Amino acid sequence: MPDFGTLSVAAAEIPVVDRFVTEPVEITDATLLQVVCEIGVAGQLAVLPPALHPTSPPIAIWQLLEVGESPWGAFRLASIRVGARAATKSRSFLVHAFVDNPDAGTALRESWGFPCVDAEVGLRVGHDRIAGWADVGGNSPFDVELEDPAPIASGSVYYAPSMNLAATPLGTRLLQVDPEYLVKSVARGRPQVRHHPGIVDDRLAPTWPISATAATVDITLPTIRFVCDPALPAAQGTETITPAAS
Amino acid sequence: MKFGIVFEISVPRPFRPGVEKQVVDNCIEQAVLADQLGFDQVWAVEHHFLEEISHCSAPEMLLSAIAMRTEQIRLGFGIAVCVPQFSHPARIAERAAMLDVLSGGRAEIGTGRSATWTELGGFAADPDETKKTWDEYVRAIPRMWTQPTYSHQGRSFSMPERAIVPKPLQDPHPPLWVAVTSPGTEVDAADRGLGCLGLVVGGMKRQEKTIDTYRRRIQLCDPVGSFVNEQVNTVNFMYCHEDPAHAMKRGAQLSDHFNYLAPQQLFVKEIYPTQSYATDGLFSALRQESTSSGDPMRIPDGIAIGDPDRVIRSLKRWEAIGVDRVVFILNSVETIPQAEVLDSLRLFAREVMPAFGHTPAIGSTSAGEVA
């Protein structure tokens, strides 16, 4: 049996989700920068809850999402996830989220369990590089870059569904947030991450670059269909959300 | 139809001292019995860094140990990963040739390119390049075996003229195969005159179409070796027991453990967008194949798990669509006790193999039975 995460979820400060979202939200023509790097083996288990297995090797995923129009107005969201498996399913565990629009932050926190922190979030798209960063009160947790973007087939990029930890009516749960992505165009390039310890978990420091992509996407933020007890293996602790429970 | 076994060397946690040796010893014991029972081949994969699921990073060494203890069974070295960061092609040619010499001409060589970032990333290999390097390797290796000397100026490797020794014992050289897991690789196999190894993608109807494509294309091939190896070899699970309920229970343990462990690795497709990797490779394909619904007792049709009659029915379906060989995964993280694995092999030899024209071999009764 593979290892399980060892994160103490009781000690974590987590978003409160009073009711599970029942209507999806559609976002069009967003820009999504994603950088994937390996992280250290030593700390990976401590970052994941016991419901999830680590990937082998451990990875972190940095995302910068720029949205021009949404029910909450334009916003930019920066996030860091850790690659994981819920039993045999490919997942990521959301560790940090930074947003530059408080209304969007509230909605993402209360409906999908994003642990949003107010921040300045930037995304700059150039022909030579695409750069993204977050800034919290003058301190930058990280900045990422895709260098030398070159178009690739839109079907080749993959976004792992996210598991977001939240206090819910069912108790502390991992919310499975699996947006639908319609990838309209995507470019791939060399990844670069500068990790600045302090604001984000030091165990997420990148150790080996893997890939960087920047895509134009339509995203459907989903209803919550599954949640998982973070203390139990996902194969045992997953629950289906019925409309009555929402 | 010919039958064989394949070793991943999956090792249960915790990795106590000696546990890997016990698993390897069990594999060798299974191979020795398989040889005595009339199985045709034993394959050993090449995987790196895949904790639990496969500790088989030096397959030709395992096969050499098996060669020293067996008489007839053929030895499948592969999939040998044809990526420069893993092995120079001359090293693959040398190691395969030595295995052939040691075994008295029983080696077969499977080629491939790996599907996991766990492995490719570990060697800092470029996933965009692996199809190209594989192509260059499969054209080079037969020439390294058959020419007195070899030199090359190429894309993935270059070398001045050298004698690559030893030469294989088989004349002109061992059969060459390629792992076929991605759609379209059967065409690559056919066009180069290579055997089609590990076809498990897409269910029976898809398989039938794939095999038909392979058979038609290979008639027009430009073989990379000195001969055309027109054969189709699939991978399957196997657990055979007289009691159908026990067989299903044990067999489900086998496939469930394998299917749980395999996706813990990081597949190229997940994290490195490239047209070069459209699927997750063999692990994923086998997982899908063995967990699809359709059987009241949970084991899908076509999986060689059950009592002898059911196993025969499953394998007859593969035979009907043109499969020449089936190699079986017998265990996963030692979930089935070794004695039961050996009994399953004996029962298979005694009750199943005759249905495919094989004569029961001496030793096909279990230790407690009267022959």
PDB file of N, CA and C in Angstrom, chain A residues 159-234:
ATOM      1  N   TYR A 159      -5.199  19.287 -16.566  1.00  0.00           N
ATOM      2  CA  TYR A 159      -5.326  19.975 -15.279  1.00  0.00           C
ATOM      3  C   TYR A 159      -5.940  19.001 -14.276  1.00  0.00           C
ATOM      4  N   ALA A 160      -5.196  18.707 -13.240  1.00  0.00           N
ATOM      5  CA  ALA A 160      -5.674  17.733 -12.249  1.00  0.00           C
ATOM      6  C   ALA A 160      -6.782  18.345 -11.396  1.00  0.00           C
ATOM      7  N   PRO A 161      -7.864  17.603 -11.166  1.00  0.00           N
ATOM      8  CA  PRO A 161      -8.887  18.100 -10.238  1.00  0.00           C
ATOM      9  C   PRO A 161      -8.282  18.407  -8.873  1.00  0.00           C
ATOM     10  N   SER A 162      -8.863  19.398  -8.222  1.00  0.00           N
ATOM     11  CA  SER A 162      -8.310  19.876  -6.959  1.00  0.00           C
ATOM     12  C   SER A 162      -9.125  19.339  -5.781  1.00  0.00           C
ATOM     13  N   MET A 163      -8.430  19.055  -4.690  1.00  0.00           N
ATOM     14  CA  MET A 163      -9.092  18.694  -3.429  1.00  0.00           C
ATOM     15  C   MET A 163      -8.863  19.854  -2.462  1.00  0.00           C
ATOM     16  N   ASN A 164      -9.957  20.514  -2.069  1.00  0.00           N
ATOM     17  CA  ASN A 164      -9.862  21.721  -1.248  1.00  0.00           C
ATOM     18  C   ASN A 164     -10.425  21.441   0.138  1.00  0.00           C
ATOM     19  N   LEU A 165      -9.638  21.715   1.150  1.00  0.00           N
ATOM     20  CA  LEU A 165     -10.030  21.421   2.525  1.00  0.00           C
ATOM     21  C   LEU A 165     -10.932  22.532   3.058  1.00  0.00           C
ATOM     22  N   ALA A 166     -12.075  22.149   3.648  1.00  0.00           N
ATOM     23  CA  ALA A 166     -13.023  23.156   4.145  1.00  0.00           C
ATOM     24  C   ALA A 166     -13.857  22.575   5.285  1.00  0.00           C
ATOM     25  N   ALA A 167     -14.392  23.499   6.107  1.00  0.00           N
ATOM     26  CA  ALA A 167     -15.368  23.112   7.134  1.00  0.00           C
ATOM     27  C   ALA A 167     -16.734  23.145   6.485  1.00  0.00           C
ATOM     28  N   THR A 168     -17.418  22.021   6.444  1.00  0.00           N
ATOM     29  CA  THR A 168     -18.690  21.908   5.720  1.00  0.00           C
ATOM     30  C   THR A 168     -19.780  21.437   6.686  1.00  0.00           C
ATOM     31  N   PRO A 169     -21.013  21.441   6.227  1.00  0.00           N
ATOM     32  CA  PRO A 169     -22.089  20.903   7.082  1.00  0.00           C
ATOM     33  C   PRO A 169     -21.873  19.433   7.455  1.00  0.00           C
ATOM     34  N   LEU A 170     -21.080  18.737   6.705  1.00  0.00           N
ATOM     35  CA  LEU A 170     -20.787  17.333   7.008  1.00  0.00           C
ATOM     36  C   LEU A 170     -19.570  17.186   7.911  1.00  0.00           C
ATOM     37  N   GLY A 171     -18.957  18.307   8.262  1.00  0.00           N
ATOM     38  CA  GLY A 171     -17.707  18.278   9.032  1.00  0.00           C
ATOM     39  C   GLY A 171     -16.553  18.729   8.148  1.00  0.00           C
ATOM     40  N   THR A 172     -15.343  18.546   8.632  1.00  0.00           N
ATOM     41  CA  THR A 172     -14.184  18.907   7.813  1.00  0.00           C
ATOM     42  C   THR A 172     -14.083  17.927   6.653  1.00  0.00           C
ATOM     43  N   ARG A 173     -14.037  18.476   5.465  1.00  0.00           N
ATOM     44  CA  ARG A 173     -14.042  17.625   4.281  1.00  0.00           C
ATOM     45  C   ARG A 173     -13.095  18.188   3.210  1.00  0.00           C
ATOM     46  N   LEU A 174     -12.653  17.282   2.344  1.00  0.00           N
ATOM     47  CA  LEU A 174     -11.991  17.692   1.111  1.00  0.00           C
ATOM     48  C   LEU A 174     -13.061  17.800   0.034  1.00  0.00           C
ATOM     49  N   LEU A 175     -13.189  18.981  -0.553  1.00  0.00           N
ATOM     50  CA  LEU A 175     -14.143  19.162  -1.643  1.00  0.00           C
ATOM     51  C   LEU A 175     -13.449  18.823  -2.961  1.00  0.00           C
ATOM     52  N   GLN A 176     -14.070  17.974  -3.743  1.00  0.00           N
ATOM     53  CA  GLN A 176     -13.510  17.683  -5.064  1.00  0.00           C
ATOM     54  C   GLN A 176     -13.966  18.771  -6.028  1.00  0.00           C
ATOM     55  N   VAL A 177     -13.013  19.595  -6.443  1.00  0.00           N
ATOM     56  CA  VAL A 177     -13.299  20.684  -7.380  1.00  0.00           C
ATOM     57  C   VAL A 177     -12.677  20.315  -8.717  1.00  0.00           C
ATOM     58  N   ASP A 178     -13.533  19.902  -9.639  1.00  0.00           N
ATOM     59  CA  ASP A 178     -13.037  19.405 -10.926  1.00  0.00           C
ATOM     60  C   ASP A 178     -13.653  20.209 -12.070  1.00  0.00           C
ATOM     61  N   PRO A 179     -13.125  21.414 -12.280  1.00  0.00           N
ATOM     62  CA  PRO A 179     -13.675  22.244 -13.352  1.00  0.00           C
ATOM     63  C   PRO A 179     -13.569  21.561 -14.721  1.00  0.00           C
ATOM     64  N   GLU A 180     -14.503  21.940 -15.596  1.00  0.00           N
ATOM     65  CA  GLU A 180     -14.356  21.541 -16.998  1.00  0.00           C
ATOM     66  C   GLU A 180     -13.542  22.622 -17.696  1.00  0.00           C
ATOM     67  N   TYR A 181     -12.607  22.194 -18.500  1.00  0.00           N
ATOM     68  CA  TYR A 181     -11.759  23.136 -19.246  1.00  0.00           C
ATOM     69  C   TYR A 181     -11.978  22.930 -20.744  1.00  0.00           C
ATOM     70  N   LEU A 182     -12.282  24.013 -21.417  1.00  0.00           N
ATOM     71  CA  LEU A 182     -12.261  23.993 -22.877  1.00  0.00           C
ATOM     72  C   LEU A 182     -11.024  24.782 -23.291  1.00  0.00           C
ATOM     73  N   VAL A 183     -10.009  24.060 -23.721  1.00  0.00           N
ATOM     74  CA  VAL A 183      -8.732  24.699 -24.043  1.00  0.00           C
ATOM     75  C   VAL A 183      -8.795  25.183 -25.489  1.00  0.00           C
ATOM     76  N   LYS A 184      -8.723  26.487 -25.665  1.00  0.00           N
ATOM     77  CA  LYS A 184      -8.828  27.055 -27.012  1.00  0.00           C
ATOM     78  C   LYS A 184      -7.462  27.161 -27.690  1.00  0.00           C
ATOM     79  N   SER A 185      -6.461  27.451 -26.907  1.00  0.00           N
ATOM     80  CA  SER A 185      -5.095  27.453 -27.424  1.00  0.00           C
ATOM     81  C   SER A 185      -4.151  27.274 -26.246  1.00  0.00           C
ATOM     82  N   VAL A 186      -2.972  26.726 -26.526  1.00  0.00           N
ATOM     83  CA  VAL A 186      -2.019  26.520 -25.440  1.00  0.00           C
ATOM     84  C   VAL A 186      -0.601  26.555 -26.002  1.00  0.00           C
ATOM     85  N   ALA A 187       0.287  27.115 -25.208  1.00  0.00           N
ATOM     86  CA  ALA A 187       1.707  27.136 -25.559  1.00  0.00           C
ATOM     87  C   ALA A 187       2.488  26.483 -24.426  1.00  0.00           C
ATOM     88  N   ARG A 188       3.592  25.869 -24.799  1.00  0.00           N
ATOM     89  CA  ARG A 188       4.456  25.243 -23.795  1.00  0.00           C
ATOM     90  C   ARG A 188       5.819  25.912 -23.846  1.00  0.00           C
ATOM     91  N   GLY A 189       6.483  25.992 -22.715  1.00  0.00           N
ATOM     92  CA  GLY A 189       7.819  26.571 -22.683  1.00  0.00           C
ATOM     93  C   GLY A 189       8.593  26.078 -21.480  1.00  0.00           C
ATOM     94  N   ARG A 190       9.765  26.677 -21.285  1.00  0.00           N
ATOM     95  CA  ARG A 190      10.601  26.269 -20.148  1.00  0.00           C
ATOM     96  C   ARG A 190      10.043  26.848 -18.850  1.00  0.00           C
ATOM     97  N   PRO A 191       9.961  26.036 -17.814  1.00  0.00           N
ATOM     98  CA  PRO A 191       9.400  26.519 -16.550  1.00  0.00           C
ATOM     99  C   PRO A 191      10.451  27.153 -15.657  1.00  0.00           C
ATOM    100  N   GLN A 192      10.013  28.117 -14.875  1.00  0.00           N
ATOM    101  CA  GLN A 192      10.889  28.676 -13.855  1.00  0.00           C
ATOM    102  C   GLN A 192      10.013  29.108 -12.669  1.00  0.00           C
ATOM    103  N   VAL A 193      10.428  28.747 -11.492  1.00  0.00           N
ATOM    104  CA  VAL A 193       9.714  29.138 -10.271  1.00  0.00           C
ATOM    105  C   VAL A 193      10.726  29.718  -9.294  1.00  0.00           C
ATOM    106  N   ARG A 194      10.412  30.885  -8.783  1.00  0.00           N
ATOM    107  CA  ARG A 194      11.203  31.431  -7.672  1.00  0.00           C
ATOM    108  C   ARG A 194      10.315  31.407  -6.438  1.00  0.00           C
ATOM    109  N   HIS A 195      10.749  30.606  -5.503  1.00  0.00           N
ATOM    110  CA  HIS A 195       9.973  30.362  -4.290  1.00  0.00           C
ATOM    111  C   HIS A 195      10.591  31.182  -3.173  1.00  0.00           C
ATOM    112  N   HIS A 196       9.778  31.987  -2.528  1.00  0.00           N
ATOM    113  CA  HIS A 196      10.292  32.857  -1.477  1.00  0.00           C
ATOM    114  C   HIS A 196       9.721  32.376  -0.147  1.00  0.00           C
ATOM    115  N   PRO A 197      10.527  31.757   0.660  1.00  0.00           N
ATOM    116  CA  PRO A 197      10.027  31.146   1.898  1.00  0.00           C
ATOM    117  C   PRO A 197       9.431  32.188   2.839  1.00  0.00           C
ATOM    118  N   GLY A 198       8.512  31.718   3.648  1.00  0.00           N
ATOM    119  CA  GLY A 198       7.922  32.581   4.652  1.00  0.00           C
ATOM    120  C   GLY A 198       6.421  32.615   4.558  1.00  0.00           C
ATOM    121  N   ILE A 199       5.894  33.112   3.435  1.00  0.00           N
ATOM    122  CA  ILE A 199       4.438  33.220   3.298  1.00  0.00           C
ATOM    123  C   ILE A 199       3.826  31.882   2.898  1.00  0.00           C
ATOM    124  N   VAL A 200       4.524  31.139   2.086  1.00  0.00           N
ATOM    125  CA  VAL A 200       4.021  29.819   1.692  1.00  0.00           C
ATOM    126  C   VAL A 200       4.908  28.751   2.323  1.00  0.00           C
ATOM    127  N   ASP A 201       4.363  27.535   2.338  1.00  0.00           N
ATOM    128  CA  ASP A 201       5.033  26.419   2.981  1.00  0.00           C
ATOM    129  C   ASP A 201       6.411  26.160   2.340  1.00  0.00           C
ATOM    130  N   ASP A 202       7.437  26.163   3.167  1.00  0.00           N
ATOM    131  CA  ASP A 202       8.790  25.967   2.649  1.00  0.00           C
ATOM    132  C   ASP A 202       8.972  24.605   1.984  1.00  0.00           C
ATOM    133  N   ARG A 203       8.140  23.662   2.384  1.00  0.00           N
ATOM    134  CA  ARG A 203       8.285  22.319   1.803  1.00  0.00           C
ATOM    135  C   ARG A 203       7.836  22.276   0.347  1.00  0.00           C
ATOM    136  N   LEU A 204       7.260  23.377  -0.131  1.00  0.00           N
ATOM    137  CA  LEU A 204       6.837  23.427  -1.532  1.00  0.00           C
ATOM    138  C   LEU A 204       7.919  24.019  -2.430  1.00  0.00           C
ATOM    139  N   ALA A 205       9.065  24.237  -1.898  1.00  0.00           N
ATOM    140  CA  ALA A 205      10.144  24.788  -2.726  1.00  0.00           C
ATOM    141  C   ALA A 205      10.460  23.834  -3.880  1.00  0.00           C
ATOM    142  N   PRO A 206      10.535  24.361  -5.106  1.00  0.00           N
ATOM    143  CA  PRO A 206      10.788  23.482  -6.261  1.00  0.00           C
ATOM    144  C   PRO A 206      12.217  22.936  -6.244  1.00  0.00           C
ATOM    145  N   THR A 207      12.347  21.694  -6.652  1.00  0.00           N
ATOM    146  CA  THR A 207      13.674  21.064  -6.721  1.00  0.00           C
ATOM    147  C   THR A 207      14.074  20.689  -8.140  1.00  0.00           C
ATOM    148  N   TRP A 208      13.079  20.570  -9.041  1.00  0.00           N
ATOM    149  CA  TRP A 208      13.400  20.155 -10.410  1.00  0.00           C
ATOM    150  C   TRP A 208      12.267  20.614 -11.326  1.00  0.00           C
ATOM    151  N   PRO A 209      12.558  21.415 -12.372  1.00  0.00           N
ATOM    152  CA  PRO A 209      11.488  21.893 -13.245  1.00  0.00           C
ATOM    153  C   PRO A 209      10.970  20.784 -14.171  1.00  0.00           C
ATOM    154  N   ILE A 210       9.675  20.832 -14.453  1.00  0.00           N
ATOM    155  CA  ILE A 210       9.092  19.823 -15.355  1.00  0.00           C
ATOM    156  C   ILE A 210       8.483  20.490 -16.595  1.00  0.00           C
ATOM    157  N   SER A 211       7.481  21.344 -16.391  1.00  0.00           N
ATOM    158  CA  SER A 211       6.815  21.898 -17.577  1.00  0.00           C
ATOM    159  C   SER A 211       6.144  23.219 -17.230  1.00  0.00           C
ATOM    160  N   ALA A 212       5.880  23.987 -18.253  1.00  0.00           N
ATOM    161  CA  ALA A 212       5.094  25.216 -18.109  1.00  0.00           C
ATOM    162  C   ALA A 212       4.201  25.360 -19.332  1.00  0.00           C
ATOM    163  N   THR A 213       2.948  25.708 -19.079  1.00  0.00           N
ATOM    164  CA  THR A 213       2.010  25.942 -20.180  1.00  0.00           C
ATOM    165  C   THR A 213       1.229  27.216 -19.895  1.00  0.00           C
ATOM    166  N   ALA A 214       0.822  27.858 -20.963  1.00  0.00           N
ATOM    167  CA  ALA A 214      -0.090  28.998 -20.846  1.00  0.00           C
ATOM    168  C   ALA A 214      -1.207  28.780 -21.855  1.00  0.00           C
ATOM    169  N   ALA A 215      -2.434  28.846 -21.371  1.00  0.00           N
ATOM    170  CA  ALA A 215      -3.566  28.491 -22.226  1.00  0.00           C
ATOM    171  C   ALA A 215      -4.648  29.545 -22.156  1.00  0.00           C
ATOM    172  N   THR A 216      -5.392  29.636 -23.232  1.00  0.00           N
ATOM    173  CA  THR A 216      -6.651  30.369 -23.209  1.00  0.00           C
ATOM    174  C   THR A 216      -7.758  29.341 -23.054  1.00  0.00           C
ATOM    175  N   VAL A 217      -8.557  29.512 -22.011  1.00  0.00           N
ATOM    176  CA  VAL A 217      -9.523  28.453 -21.666  1.00  0.00           C
ATOM    177  C   VAL A 217     -10.871  29.034 -21.280  1.00  0.00           C
ATOM    178  N   ASP A 218     -11.901  28.261 -21.559  1.00  0.00           N
ATOM    179  CA  ASP A 218     -13.195  28.469 -20.915  1.00  0.00           C
ATOM    180  C   ASP A 218     -13.249  27.482 -19.754  1.00  0.00           C
ATOM    181  N   ILE A 219     -13.658  27.983 -18.612  1.00  0.00           N
ATOM    182  CA  ILE A 219     -13.680  27.141 -17.416  1.00  0.00           C
ATOM    183  C   ILE A 219     -15.092  27.124 -16.844  1.00  0.00           C
ATOM    184  N   THR A 220     -15.545  25.942 -16.519  1.00  0.00           N
ATOM    185  CA  THR A 220     -16.790  25.819 -15.778  1.00  0.00           C
ATOM    186  C   THR A 220     -16.476  25.371 -14.358  1.00  0.00           C
ATOM    187  N   LEU A 221     -16.630  26.326 -13.429  1.00  0.00           N
ATOM    188  CA  LEU A 221     -16.454  25.952 -12.021  1.00  0.00           C
ATOM    189  C   LEU A 221     -17.645  25.079 -11.628  1.00  0.00           C
ATOM    190  N   PRO A 222     -17.389  23.911 -11.083  1.00  0.00           N
ATOM    191  CA  PRO A 222     -18.451  22.891 -11.008  1.00  0.00           C
ATOM    192  C   PRO A 222     -19.286  22.988  -9.728  1.00  0.00           C
ATOM    193  N   THR A 223     -20.374  22.266  -9.741  1.00  0.00           N
ATOM    194  CA  THR A 223     -21.057  21.965  -8.490  1.00  0.00           C
ATOM    195  C   THR A 223     -20.195  20.952  -7.726  1.00  0.00           C
ATOM    196  N   ILE A 224     -20.402  20.897  -6.428  1.00  0.00           N
ATOM    197  CA  ILE A 224     -19.649  19.920  -5.634  1.00  0.00           C
ATOM    198  C   ILE A 224     -20.424  18.605  -5.643  1.00  0.00           C
ATOM    199  N   ARG A 225     -19.819  17.600  -6.219  1.00  0.00           N
ATOM    200  CA  ARG A 225     -20.488  16.289  -6.328  1.00  0.00           C
ATOM    201  C   ARG A 225     -19.932  15.268  -5.356  1.00  0.00           C
ATOM    202  N   PHE A 226     -18.656  15.454  -4.987  1.00  0.00           N
ATOM    203  CA  PHE A 226     -18.041  14.499  -4.063  1.00  0.00           C
ATOM    204  C   PHE A 226     -17.248  15.253  -3.001  1.00  0.00           C
ATOM    205  N   VAL A 227     -17.289  14.744  -1.786  1.00  0.00           N
ATOM    206  CA  VAL A 227     -16.414  15.230  -0.724  1.00  0.00           C
ATOM    207  C   VAL A 227     -15.780  14.014  -0.073  1.00  0.00           C
ATOM    208  N   CYS A 228     -14.733  14.263   0.689  1.00  0.00           N
ATOM    209  CA  CYS A 228     -13.981  13.157   1.258  1.00  0.00           C
ATOM    210  C   CYS A 228     -13.542  13.527   2.673  1.00  0.00           C
ATOM    211  N   ASP A 229     -13.703  12.603   3.586  1.00  0.00           N
ATOM    212  CA  ASP A 229     -13.191  12.799   4.939  1.00  0.00           C
ATOM    213  C   ASP A 229     -11.668  12.824   4.856  1.00  0.00           C
ATOM    214  N   PRO A 230     -11.045  13.925   5.257  1.00  0.00           N
ATOM    215  CA  PRO A 230      -9.579  14.013   5.074  1.00  0.00           C
ATOM    216  C   PRO A 230      -8.802  13.033   5.935  1.00  0.00           C
ATOM    217  N   ALA A 231      -9.458  12.494   6.965  1.00  0.00           N
ATOM    218  CA  ALA A 231      -8.743  11.596   7.872  1.00  0.00           C
ATOM    219  C   ALA A 231      -8.793  10.138   7.423  1.00  0.00           C
ATOM    220  N   LEU A 232      -9.624   9.835   6.432  1.00  0.00           N
ATOM    221  CA  LEU A 232      -9.758   8.448   5.973  1.00  0.00           C
ATOM    222  C   LEU A 232      -9.207   8.299   4.568  1.00  0.00           C
ATOM    223  N   PRO A 233      -8.676   7.125   4.235  1.00  0.00           N
ATOM    224  CA  PRO A 233      -8.288   6.910   2.839  1.00  0.00           C
ATOM    225  C   PRO A 233      -9.459   7.221   1.909  1.00  0.00           C
ATOM    226  N   ALA A 234      -9.163   7.841   0.777  1.00  0.00           N
ATOM    227  CA  ALA A 234     -10.228   8.304  -0.118  1.00  0.00           C
ATOM    228  C   ALA A 234     -11.145   7.176  -0.555  1.00  0.00           C
TER     229      ALA A 234
END
